[in-house]
Amino acid sequence: DTEVTQTPKHLVMGMTNKKSLKCEQHMGHRAMYWYKQKAKKPPELMFVYSYEKLSINESVPSRFSPECPNSSLLNLHLHALQPEDSALYLCASSQAPTGAPYEQYFGPGTRLTVT
Amino acid sequence: ELKVEQNPLFLSMQEGKNYTIYCNYSTTSDRLYWYRQDPGKSLESLFVLLSNGAVKQEGRLMASLDTKARLSTLHITAAVHDLSATYFCAVGRLRGSQGNLIFGKGTKLSVKP
């Protein structure tokens, strides 16, 4: 099974809402990633979890809060977002992340619109 | 700081023609990845290049890596419409002991009849 799943596929939220994005993988990978991708741009790294611990935060605003409840799940909690946060949010996973930058497997993404 | 440059950023090809996409990077790395993205979709892994001189082929696409020149190429042979997509190269790097990928800006390929 080389699949990374993400829910929901689409999300529309107001600037005062609180919502969460979910990501799941069953490949035994111990690194999980959140990316943000704006139209016609490459993915931008937001967070990296390594063995369920946050190892990289790319200076992401605190209105985005990641959580890794276990080795298969990754959440991104959203609160008080701005319209410019509208984007495709991609989750990815890879093998044991330390010592080498391994191939990342991407989920289908969540298309987020902030109104 | 690792920088990854792709060119061209836009490529309009006729079916049946050949072309090459280039990916240059600024610091040493021996891991390079090519991904394909269709509009509104996620990234699909195409090739994993793990050493100098690595060459991988899949159908009409062939990727190679020259770590000394810090250059990877994605060669398209006899293009067909189904190859229309955006292609990203991504270079592996370590931050401390944490591995990660740095993406190029992508090449939007359009294959026309």
PDB file of C-alpha atoms in Angstrom:
ATOM      1  CA  ASP A   1       0.000   0.000   0.000  1.00  0.00           C
ATOM      2  CA  THR A   2       1.715   3.183  -1.194  1.00  0.00           C
ATOM      3  CA  GLU A   3      -1.190   5.470  -0.545  1.00  0.00           C
ATOM      4  CA  VAL A   4      -1.395   8.632   1.480  1.00  0.00           C
ATOM      5  CA  THR A   5      -4.972   9.729   2.126  1.00  0.00           C
ATOM      6  CA  GLN A   6      -6.196  13.195   3.009  1.00  0.00           C
ATOM      7  CA  THR A   7      -9.561  14.490   4.166  1.00  0.00           C
ATOM      8  CA  PRO A   8     -11.455  16.524   3.304  1.00  0.00           C
ATOM      9  CA  LYS A   9     -10.821  17.003  -0.418  1.00  0.00           C
ATOM     10  CA  HIS A  10     -12.289  20.477  -0.357  1.00  0.00           C
ATOM     11  CA  LEU A  11     -12.840  22.887   2.529  1.00  0.00           C
ATOM     12  CA  VAL A  12     -14.395  26.333   2.615  1.00  0.00           C
ATOM     13  CA  MET A  13     -14.077  28.197   5.879  1.00  0.00           C
ATOM     14  CA  GLY A  14     -14.609  31.655   7.212  1.00  0.00           C
ATOM     15  CA  MET A  15     -11.894  33.659   8.899  1.00  0.00           C
ATOM     16  CA  THR A  16     -13.333  32.968  12.335  1.00  0.00           C
ATOM     17  CA  ASN A  17     -13.774  29.226  11.916  1.00  0.00           C
ATOM     18  CA  LYS A  18     -11.725  26.401  13.349  1.00  0.00           C
ATOM     19  CA  LYS A  19     -11.195  23.363  11.162  1.00  0.00           C
ATOM     20  CA  SER A  20      -8.752  20.488  10.804  1.00  0.00           C
ATOM     21  CA  LEU A  21      -7.113  18.714   7.893  1.00  0.00           C
ATOM     22  CA  LYS A  22      -6.305  15.035   8.269  1.00  0.00           C
ATOM     23  CA  CYS A  23      -3.673  12.828   6.676  1.00  0.00           C
ATOM     24  CA  GLU A  24      -3.098   9.095   7.028  1.00  0.00           C
ATOM     25  CA  GLN A  25      -0.518   6.628   5.720  1.00  0.00           C
ATOM     26  CA  HIS A  26      -0.027   2.911   6.317  1.00  0.00           C
ATOM     27  CA  MET A  27       3.391   2.442   4.733  1.00  0.00           C
ATOM     28  CA  GLY A  28       5.248   2.381   8.028  1.00  0.00           C
ATOM     29  CA  HIS A  29       6.858   5.721   7.234  1.00  0.00           C
ATOM     30  CA  ARG A  30       8.189   7.642  10.207  1.00  0.00           C
ATOM     31  CA  ALA A  31       8.415  11.071   8.572  1.00  0.00           C
ATOM     32  CA  MET A  32       5.378  13.098   7.627  1.00  0.00           C
ATOM     33  CA  TYR A  33       5.169  16.506   6.004  1.00  0.00           C
ATOM     34  CA  TRP A  34       2.743  19.345   5.407  1.00  0.00           C
ATOM     35  CA  TYR A  35       3.134  21.493   2.301  1.00  0.00           C
ATOM     36  CA  LYS A  36       1.224  24.495   1.036  1.00  0.00           C
ATOM     37  CA  GLN A  37       0.921  24.992  -2.719  1.00  0.00           C
ATOM     38  CA  LYS A  38      -0.415  28.100  -4.386  1.00  0.00           C
ATOM     39  CA  ALA A  39      -1.503  28.031  -8.013  1.00  0.00           C
ATOM     40  CA  LYS A  40       1.342  27.696 -10.507  1.00  0.00           C
ATOM     41  CA  LYS A  41       3.938  27.469  -7.721  1.00  0.00           C
ATOM     42  CA  PRO A  42       5.967  24.603  -6.284  1.00  0.00           C
ATOM     43  CA  PRO A  43       5.014  23.076  -2.942  1.00  0.00           C
ATOM     44  CA  GLU A  44       6.291  25.046   0.056  1.00  0.00           C
ATOM     45  CA  LEU A  45       7.298  23.066   3.106  1.00  0.00           C
ATOM     46  CA  MET A  46       5.425  23.981   6.281  1.00  0.00           C
ATOM     47  CA  PHE A  47       6.162  21.287   8.874  1.00  0.00           C
ATOM     48  CA  VAL A  48       8.053  18.017   9.209  1.00  0.00           C
ATOM     49  CA  TYR A  49       7.383  15.361  11.818  1.00  0.00           C
ATOM     50  CA  SER A  50      10.044  12.789  12.480  1.00  0.00           C
ATOM     51  CA  TYR A  51       9.131   9.825  14.710  1.00  0.00           C
ATOM     52  CA  GLU A  52       6.003  11.725  15.800  1.00  0.00           C
ATOM     53  CA  LYS A  53       8.025  14.738  16.915  1.00  0.00           C
ATOM     54  CA  LEU A  54       8.021  18.124  15.210  1.00  0.00           C
ATOM     55  CA  SER A  55      11.460  18.515  13.650  1.00  0.00           C
ATOM     56  CA  ILE A  56      11.000  21.372  11.194  1.00  0.00           C
ATOM     57  CA  ASN A  57       8.686  24.387  11.379  1.00  0.00           C
ATOM     58  CA  GLU A  58       9.334  26.698   8.460  1.00  0.00           C
ATOM     59  CA  SER A  59       8.304  29.800  10.423  1.00  0.00           C
ATOM     60  CA  VAL A  60       4.649  29.084   9.793  1.00  0.00           C
ATOM     61  CA  PRO A  61       2.131  31.462  11.438  1.00  0.00           C
ATOM     62  CA  SER A  62       0.583  30.144  14.646  1.00  0.00           C
ATOM     63  CA  ARG A  63      -2.872  30.037  13.053  1.00  0.00           C
ATOM     64  CA  PHE A  64      -1.625  26.735  11.611  1.00  0.00           C
ATOM     65  CA  SER A  65      -1.076  24.103  14.295  1.00  0.00           C
ATOM     66  CA  PRO A  66       0.215  20.647  13.374  1.00  0.00           C
ATOM     67  CA  GLU A  67      -0.317  17.495  15.385  1.00  0.00           C
ATOM     68  CA  CYS A  68       0.961  13.945  14.976  1.00  0.00           C
ATOM     69  CA  PRO A  69      -1.142  11.677  17.237  1.00  0.00           C
ATOM     70  CA  ASN A  70       0.644   8.505  16.101  1.00  0.00           C
ATOM     71  CA  SER A  71       2.976   7.268  13.406  1.00  0.00           C
ATOM     72  CA  SER A  72       0.184   6.921  10.830  1.00  0.00           C
ATOM     73  CA  LEU A  73      -1.736  10.148  11.356  1.00  0.00           C
ATOM     74  CA  LEU A  74      -0.989  13.801  10.808  1.00  0.00           C
ATOM     75  CA  ASN A  75      -3.378  16.665  11.442  1.00  0.00           C
ATOM     76  CA  LEU A  76      -3.258  20.351  10.629  1.00  0.00           C
ATOM     77  CA  HIS A  77      -5.474  22.501  12.817  1.00  0.00           C
ATOM     78  CA  LEU A  78      -6.621  25.769  11.305  1.00  0.00           C
ATOM     79  CA  HIS A  79      -7.843  28.817  13.207  1.00  0.00           C
ATOM     80  CA  ALA A  80      -8.453  32.429  12.232  1.00  0.00           C
ATOM     81  CA  LEU A  81      -7.074  32.003   8.731  1.00  0.00           C
ATOM     82  CA  GLN A  82      -6.714  34.767   6.189  1.00  0.00           C
ATOM     83  CA  PRO A  83      -7.914  34.738   2.559  1.00  0.00           C
ATOM     84  CA  GLU A  84      -4.264  34.501   1.423  1.00  0.00           C
ATOM     85  CA  ASP A  85      -4.086  31.106   3.136  1.00  0.00           C
ATOM     86  CA  SER A  86      -6.318  29.691   0.421  1.00  0.00           C
ATOM     87  CA  ALA A  87      -4.257  27.014  -1.329  1.00  0.00           C
ATOM     88  CA  LEU A  88      -3.826  23.294  -1.918  1.00  0.00           C
ATOM     89  CA  TYR A  89      -2.492  21.648   1.241  1.00  0.00           C
ATOM     90  CA  LEU A  90      -0.491  18.532   0.594  1.00  0.00           C
ATOM     91  CA  CYS A  91       0.552  15.861   3.041  1.00  0.00           C
ATOM     92  CA  ALA A  92       3.488  13.581   2.314  1.00  0.00           C
ATOM     93  CA  SER A  93       5.338  10.773   4.029  1.00  0.00           C
ATOM     94  CA  SER A  94       8.728   9.120   3.675  1.00  0.00           C
ATOM     95  CA  GLN A  95      10.917   6.450   5.220  1.00  0.00           C
ATOM     96  CA  ALA A  96      12.914   7.000   8.377  1.00  0.00           C
ATOM     97  CA  PRO A  97      13.850  10.592   7.863  1.00  0.00           C
ATOM     98  CA  THR A  98      17.172  10.873   9.562  1.00  0.00           C
ATOM     99  CA  GLY A  99      20.408  10.541   7.666  1.00  0.00           C
ATOM    100  CA  ALA A 100      19.027  10.858   4.148  1.00  0.00           C
ATOM    101  CA  PRO A 101      16.315  12.787   2.307  1.00  0.00           C
ATOM    102  CA  TYR A 102      14.137   9.932   1.108  1.00  0.00           C
ATOM    103  CA  GLU A 103      11.494   9.913  -1.611  1.00  0.00           C
ATOM    104  CA  GLN A 104       8.257  11.474  -0.459  1.00  0.00           C
ATOM    105  CA  TYR A 105       4.837  10.081  -1.273  1.00  0.00           C
ATOM    106  CA  PHE A 106       2.133  12.692  -1.593  1.00  0.00           C
ATOM    107  CA  GLY A 107      -1.534  12.569  -0.739  1.00  0.00           C
ATOM    108  CA  PRO A 108      -4.230  13.983  -3.047  1.00  0.00           C
ATOM    109  CA  GLY A 109      -4.378  17.251  -1.144  1.00  0.00           C
ATOM    110  CA  THR A 110      -7.068  19.404   0.440  1.00  0.00           C
ATOM    111  CA  ARG A 111      -8.219  22.433  -1.560  1.00  0.00           C
ATOM    112  CA  LEU A 112      -8.794  25.132   1.067  1.00  0.00           C
ATOM    113  CA  THR A 113     -10.721  28.323   0.425  1.00  0.00           C
ATOM    114  CA  VAL A 114     -10.856  30.990   3.127  1.00  0.00           C
ATOM    115  CA  THR A 115     -13.707  33.470   2.746  1.00  0.00           C
TER     116      THR A 115
ATOM    117  CA  GLU B   1      21.349  27.727   0.959  1.00  0.00           C
ATOM    118  CA  LEU B   2      20.329  25.135  -1.600  1.00  0.00           C
ATOM    119  CA  LYS B   3      18.714  26.599  -4.714  1.00  0.00           C
ATOM    120  CA  VAL B   4      17.081  24.591  -7.464  1.00  0.00           C
ATOM    121  CA  GLU B   5      16.541  26.070 -10.909  1.00  0.00           C
ATOM    122  CA  GLN B   6      14.502  24.498 -13.653  1.00  0.00           C
ATOM    123  CA  ASN B   7      14.334  25.579 -17.236  1.00  0.00           C
ATOM    124  CA  PRO B   8      12.398  26.173 -19.209  1.00  0.00           C
ATOM    125  CA  LEU B   9       9.463  27.127 -16.984  1.00  0.00           C
ATOM    126  CA  PHE B  10       7.049  26.798 -19.875  1.00  0.00           C
ATOM    127  CA  LEU B  11       7.365  24.426 -22.789  1.00  0.00           C
ATOM    128  CA  SER B  12       4.984  24.095 -25.695  1.00  0.00           C
ATOM    129  CA  MET B  13       5.769  21.102 -27.866  1.00  0.00           C
ATOM    130  CA  GLN B  14       4.314  19.455 -30.884  1.00  0.00           C
ATOM    131  CA  GLU B  15       3.441  15.800 -30.717  1.00  0.00           C
ATOM    132  CA  GLY B  16       6.250  13.607 -31.944  1.00  0.00           C
ATOM    133  CA  LYS B  17       9.028  16.045 -31.043  1.00  0.00           C
ATOM    134  CA  ASN B  18      11.846  15.608 -28.535  1.00  0.00           C
ATOM    135  CA  TYR B  19      12.872  18.002 -25.810  1.00  0.00           C
ATOM    136  CA  THR B  20      14.822  18.226 -22.562  1.00  0.00           C
ATOM    137  CA  ILE B  21      14.017  19.885 -19.247  1.00  0.00           C
ATOM    138  CA  TYR B  22      16.989  20.940 -17.136  1.00  0.00           C
ATOM    139  CA  CYS B  23      17.343  21.052 -13.359  1.00  0.00           C
ATOM    140  CA  ASN B  24      20.380  22.769 -11.841  1.00  0.00           C
ATOM    141  CA  TYR B  25      21.089  22.940  -8.147  1.00  0.00           C
ATOM    142  CA  SER B  26      23.546  24.968  -6.143  1.00  0.00           C
ATOM    143  CA  THR B  27      25.054  22.680  -3.490  1.00  0.00           C
ATOM    144  CA  THR B  28      26.154  19.080  -3.281  1.00  0.00           C
ATOM    145  CA  SER B  29      23.443  16.443  -3.273  1.00  0.00           C
ATOM    146  CA  ASP B  30      23.306  12.896  -4.563  1.00  0.00           C
ATOM    147  CA  ARG B  31      19.544  12.494  -4.387  1.00  0.00           C
ATOM    148  CA  LEU B  32      17.234  13.957  -6.964  1.00  0.00           C
ATOM    149  CA  TYR B  33      13.584  13.304  -7.642  1.00  0.00           C
ATOM    150  CA  TRP B  34      11.259  14.091 -10.521  1.00  0.00           C
ATOM    151  CA  TYR B  35       7.533  14.531  -9.935  1.00  0.00           C
ATOM    152  CA  ARG B  36       4.596  15.097 -12.251  1.00  0.00           C
ATOM    153  CA  GLN B  37       1.552  17.172 -11.338  1.00  0.00           C
ATOM    154  CA  ASP B  38      -1.648  17.350 -13.362  1.00  0.00           C
ATOM    155  CA  PRO B  39      -3.840  20.459 -12.902  1.00  0.00           C
ATOM    156  CA  GLY B  40      -5.608  20.425  -9.545  1.00  0.00           C
ATOM    157  CA  LYS B  41      -4.023  17.110  -8.612  1.00  0.00           C
ATOM    158  CA  SER B  42      -1.279  15.926  -6.315  1.00  0.00           C
ATOM    159  CA  LEU B  43       2.327  15.094  -7.106  1.00  0.00           C
ATOM    160  CA  GLU B  44       3.138  11.757  -8.672  1.00  0.00           C
ATOM    161  CA  SER B  45       6.647  10.369  -8.294  1.00  0.00           C
ATOM    162  CA  LEU B  46       8.323   9.688 -11.651  1.00  0.00           C
ATOM    163  CA  PHE B  47      11.991   9.019 -11.000  1.00  0.00           C
ATOM    164  CA  VAL B  48      14.365   8.601  -8.086  1.00  0.00           C
ATOM    165  CA  LEU B  49      18.033   9.291  -8.941  1.00  0.00           C
ATOM    166  CA  LEU B  50      20.419   8.328  -6.161  1.00  0.00           C
ATOM    167  CA  SER B  51      23.928   8.493  -7.555  1.00  0.00           C
ATOM    168  CA  ASN B  52      26.144  10.187 -10.077  1.00  0.00           C
ATOM    169  CA  GLY B  53      25.491   8.886 -13.579  1.00  0.00           C
ATOM    170  CA  ALA B  54      22.103   7.424 -12.666  1.00  0.00           C
ATOM    171  CA  VAL B  55      19.771   7.065 -15.623  1.00  0.00           C
ATOM    172  CA  LYS B  56      16.157   5.943 -15.396  1.00  0.00           C
ATOM    173  CA  GLN B  57      13.640   5.496 -18.200  1.00  0.00           C
ATOM    174  CA  GLU B  58       9.905   5.033 -18.191  1.00  0.00           C
ATOM    175  CA  GLY B  59       8.081   5.097 -21.497  1.00  0.00           C
ATOM    176  CA  ARG B  60       8.839   8.340 -23.328  1.00  0.00           C
ATOM    177  CA  LEU B  61      10.615   9.914 -20.351  1.00  0.00           C
ATOM    178  CA  MET B  62      14.240   9.479 -19.383  1.00  0.00           C
ATOM    179  CA  ALA B  63      15.935  11.140 -16.420  1.00  0.00           C
ATOM    180  CA  SER B  64      19.627  11.412 -15.653  1.00  0.00           C
ATOM    181  CA  LEU B  65      21.808  12.832 -12.893  1.00  0.00           C
ATOM    182  CA  ASP B  66      25.278  14.369 -13.025  1.00  0.00           C
ATOM    183  CA  THR B  67      26.214  15.216  -9.450  1.00  0.00           C
ATOM    184  CA  LYS B  68      29.523  16.785 -10.458  1.00  0.00           C
ATOM    185  CA  ALA B  69      27.790  19.268 -12.730  1.00  0.00           C
ATOM    186  CA  ARG B  70      24.865  19.515 -10.247  1.00  0.00           C
ATOM    187  CA  LEU B  71      22.523  18.887 -13.142  1.00  0.00           C
ATOM    188  CA  SER B  72      19.634  16.575 -13.840  1.00  0.00           C
ATOM    189  CA  THR B  73      17.799  16.292 -17.135  1.00  0.00           C
ATOM    190  CA  LEU B  74      14.366  14.981 -18.037  1.00  0.00           C
ATOM    191  CA  HIS B  75      14.287  14.027 -21.699  1.00  0.00           C
ATOM    192  CA  ILE B  76      11.030  13.636 -23.552  1.00  0.00           C
ATOM    193  CA  THR B  77      11.010  11.460 -26.658  1.00  0.00           C
ATOM    194  CA  ALA B  78       8.275  11.688 -29.285  1.00  0.00           C
ATOM    195  CA  ALA B  79       5.940  13.674 -27.075  1.00  0.00           C
ATOM    196  CA  VAL B  80       2.250  12.799 -26.857  1.00  0.00           C
ATOM    197  CA  HIS B  81      -0.631  14.869 -25.492  1.00  0.00           C
ATOM    198  CA  ASP B  82      -0.888  12.693 -22.356  1.00  0.00           C
ATOM    199  CA  LEU B  83       2.470  14.041 -21.205  1.00  0.00           C
ATOM    200  CA  SER B  84       0.988  17.521 -20.760  1.00  0.00           C
ATOM    201  CA  ALA B  85       1.496  18.382 -17.070  1.00  0.00           C
ATOM    202  CA  THR B  86       3.809  20.305 -14.761  1.00  0.00           C
ATOM    203  CA  TYR B  87       7.091  18.573 -13.970  1.00  0.00           C
ATOM    204  CA  PHE B  88       9.024  19.349 -10.805  1.00  0.00           C
ATOM    205  CA  CYS B  89      12.535  18.342  -9.892  1.00  0.00           C
ATOM    206  CA  ALA B  90      13.329  18.142  -6.176  1.00  0.00           C
ATOM    207  CA  VAL B  91      16.762  17.919  -4.615  1.00  0.00           C
ATOM    208  CA  GLY B  92      17.378  16.079  -1.376  1.00  0.00           C
ATOM    209  CA  ARG B  93      19.085  17.908   1.449  1.00  0.00           C
ATOM    210  CA  LEU B  94      19.813  17.375   5.117  1.00  0.00           C
ATOM    211  CA  ARG B  95      19.077  19.938   7.805  1.00  0.00           C
ATOM    212  CA  GLY B  96      20.992  18.545  10.699  1.00  0.00           C
ATOM    213  CA  SER B  97      19.882  14.924  10.592  1.00  0.00           C
ATOM    214  CA  GLN B  98      16.484  15.706   9.054  1.00  0.00           C
ATOM    215  CA  GLY B  99      16.101  14.940   5.368  1.00  0.00           C
ATOM    216  CA  ASN B 100      13.944  17.098   3.151  1.00  0.00           C
ATOM    217  CA  LEU B 101      13.344  18.083  -0.483  1.00  0.00           C
ATOM    218  CA  ILE B 102      13.831  21.427  -2.179  1.00  0.00           C
ATOM    219  CA  PHE B 103      11.626  21.847  -5.240  1.00  0.00           C
ATOM    220  CA  GLY B 104      12.336  23.681  -8.454  1.00  0.00           C
ATOM    221  CA  LYS B 105       9.689  26.071  -9.783  1.00  0.00           C
ATOM    222  CA  GLY B 106       8.341  23.479 -12.171  1.00  0.00           C
ATOM    223  CA  THR B 107       8.115  23.206 -15.947  1.00  0.00           C
ATOM    224  CA  LYS B 108       4.647  23.439 -17.430  1.00  0.00           C
ATOM    225  CA  LEU B 109       4.612  21.212 -20.486  1.00  0.00           C
ATOM    226  CA  SER B 110       1.925  21.513 -23.118  1.00  0.00           C
ATOM    227  CA  VAL B 111       1.950  19.016 -25.975  1.00  0.00           C
ATOM    228  CA  LYS B 112      -0.115  20.050 -28.968  1.00  0.00           C
ATOM    229  CA  PRO B 113      -1.230  17.942 -31.927  1.00  0.00           C
TER     230      PRO B 113
END
